[in-house]
Amino acid sequence: MKFRAKMIDVGCLNHFTRVVNTIAKLTKSCVLRLTADNLYFVLSGKVASGGVSMWCELLQVNFFDEYQLEGVSAEANEICLEVSPENLSRALKTAQNAKSVKVKLTKKHCPCLTLAAELPSLSSISRAVTHDIPVDVIPRRLWHDFKEPSMPDFDVSIYLPPLKTIKNVVDRMKNLSHYLVMEANLNGEMNLKIETDLVSVTTHFKDLGNPPWGDDASQSRDPEEMAYARVDIRKLQQFLIGQQVNPSKAMCNIVHKKILHLILLHEDVSLQYFIPAVA
């Protein structure tokens, strides 16, 4: 197995750093899946047992000026690594104004992602900072756990209002309850609701629009009928706190009483986040 890549463009480096910072806010550990064309950050929580799951996809050519990969074999040309995104985020912070950043899979005291940043210097002597980030190589027999999640059969799909607006609402609501109900219909309406024995609070959003997935299943659904999911408010807040991707589109698919499926799309990044509903 071999992996090495290089970033020279400062804009690409900063964008990659923002993506990693977002992932670091969502999970302490995840799988970095490397293929010839893409990088994936994967959190494979078992939604059925109350865990969140995440799938973040990056097109490598939009970030790296050089990219070389030799996977575990010719027919399985990819590498899966368990990594701490927080460690990767810290390493990237020291490289913000770097002339170039090289990332390489190395073998030190253990397998590592070695990140070497060439920093600007006022003299002719170059300055470099190197970080060795420990990783665990995931054997091929476990790869099936880290494939792209299938799109759930949702009841309603809706475009989200600005994430900052949702975050402000959720931040206020979290002081009132541990759980939040997100509901939406096919008329572009969405509500965020808190209901307890002492208080009931609802924030209404209208004219958001519904994504055209080309699925006929929802055509027979009453446009006024709400689908909803009641979720742990901390899991939703964690998702909103970490966002630095600045998506061009943000959507939410609701599987009635089962799953909240959040999707952020940027021109070269897509992030999916699954939050299980609670009774």
XYZ file of N, CA and C in Angstrom, residues 14 26 30 34 39 63 68 92 114 129 138 154 159 163 176-177 180 182 193 224 242-243 274:
69
model
N -7.092 25.629 2.404
C -8.029 26.197 3.382
C -9.385 25.497 3.316
N -17.831 16.626 14.530
C -18.896 15.617 14.498
C -18.501 14.314 15.159
N -13.032 8.441 12.944
C -13.786 8.056 11.753
C -12.862 7.286 10.819
N -9.609 6.015 1.103
C -8.889 6.613 -0.020
C -9.060 5.748 -1.254
N -11.758 10.934 -1.773
C -11.511 10.700 -0.361
C -12.867 10.688 0.326
N -8.710 19.163 -4.886
C -7.943 19.576 -3.716
C -6.436 19.408 -3.895
N -1.125 10.141 -5.585
C -0.717 8.793 -6.002
C -1.220 7.778 -4.981
N -3.231 20.495 10.334
C -3.523 21.428 9.240
C -3.480 22.884 9.700
N 1.667 11.051 7.555
C 2.670 12.079 7.819
C 2.357 13.305 6.971
N 7.398 21.958 8.796
C 6.785 21.375 9.992
C 6.221 20.020 9.593
N -7.415 -0.540 8.261
C -8.573 -1.426 8.395
C -8.473 -2.553 7.375
N -37.524 8.017 2.008
C -38.041 9.111 2.835
C -39.498 9.417 2.503
N -35.769 21.552 1.254
C -34.577 22.398 1.369
C -34.572 23.054 2.745
N -28.332 27.451 7.627
C -27.980 26.626 8.788
C -27.754 27.474 10.036
N -34.628 23.995 26.898
C -35.991 23.650 27.307
C -36.258 22.155 27.290
N -35.514 21.416 26.467
C -35.785 19.985 26.334
C -34.571 19.272 25.765
N -36.068 17.303 20.203
C -36.658 18.257 19.270
C -37.363 17.481 18.167
N -38.507 17.675 14.327
C -38.422 18.371 13.043
C -39.460 17.751 12.121
N -39.995 21.915 16.706
C -40.910 21.944 17.854
C -40.274 21.349 19.100
N -50.001 18.686 2.302
C -50.116 19.348 3.604
C -49.660 18.454 4.763
N -20.612 22.395 13.999
C -19.376 22.126 13.277
C -19.327 22.613 11.849
N -20.428 23.129 11.314
C -20.473 23.374 9.869
C -19.563 24.506 9.414
N -26.841 11.180 9.294
C -28.064 10.456 9.638
C -28.267 10.492 11.146
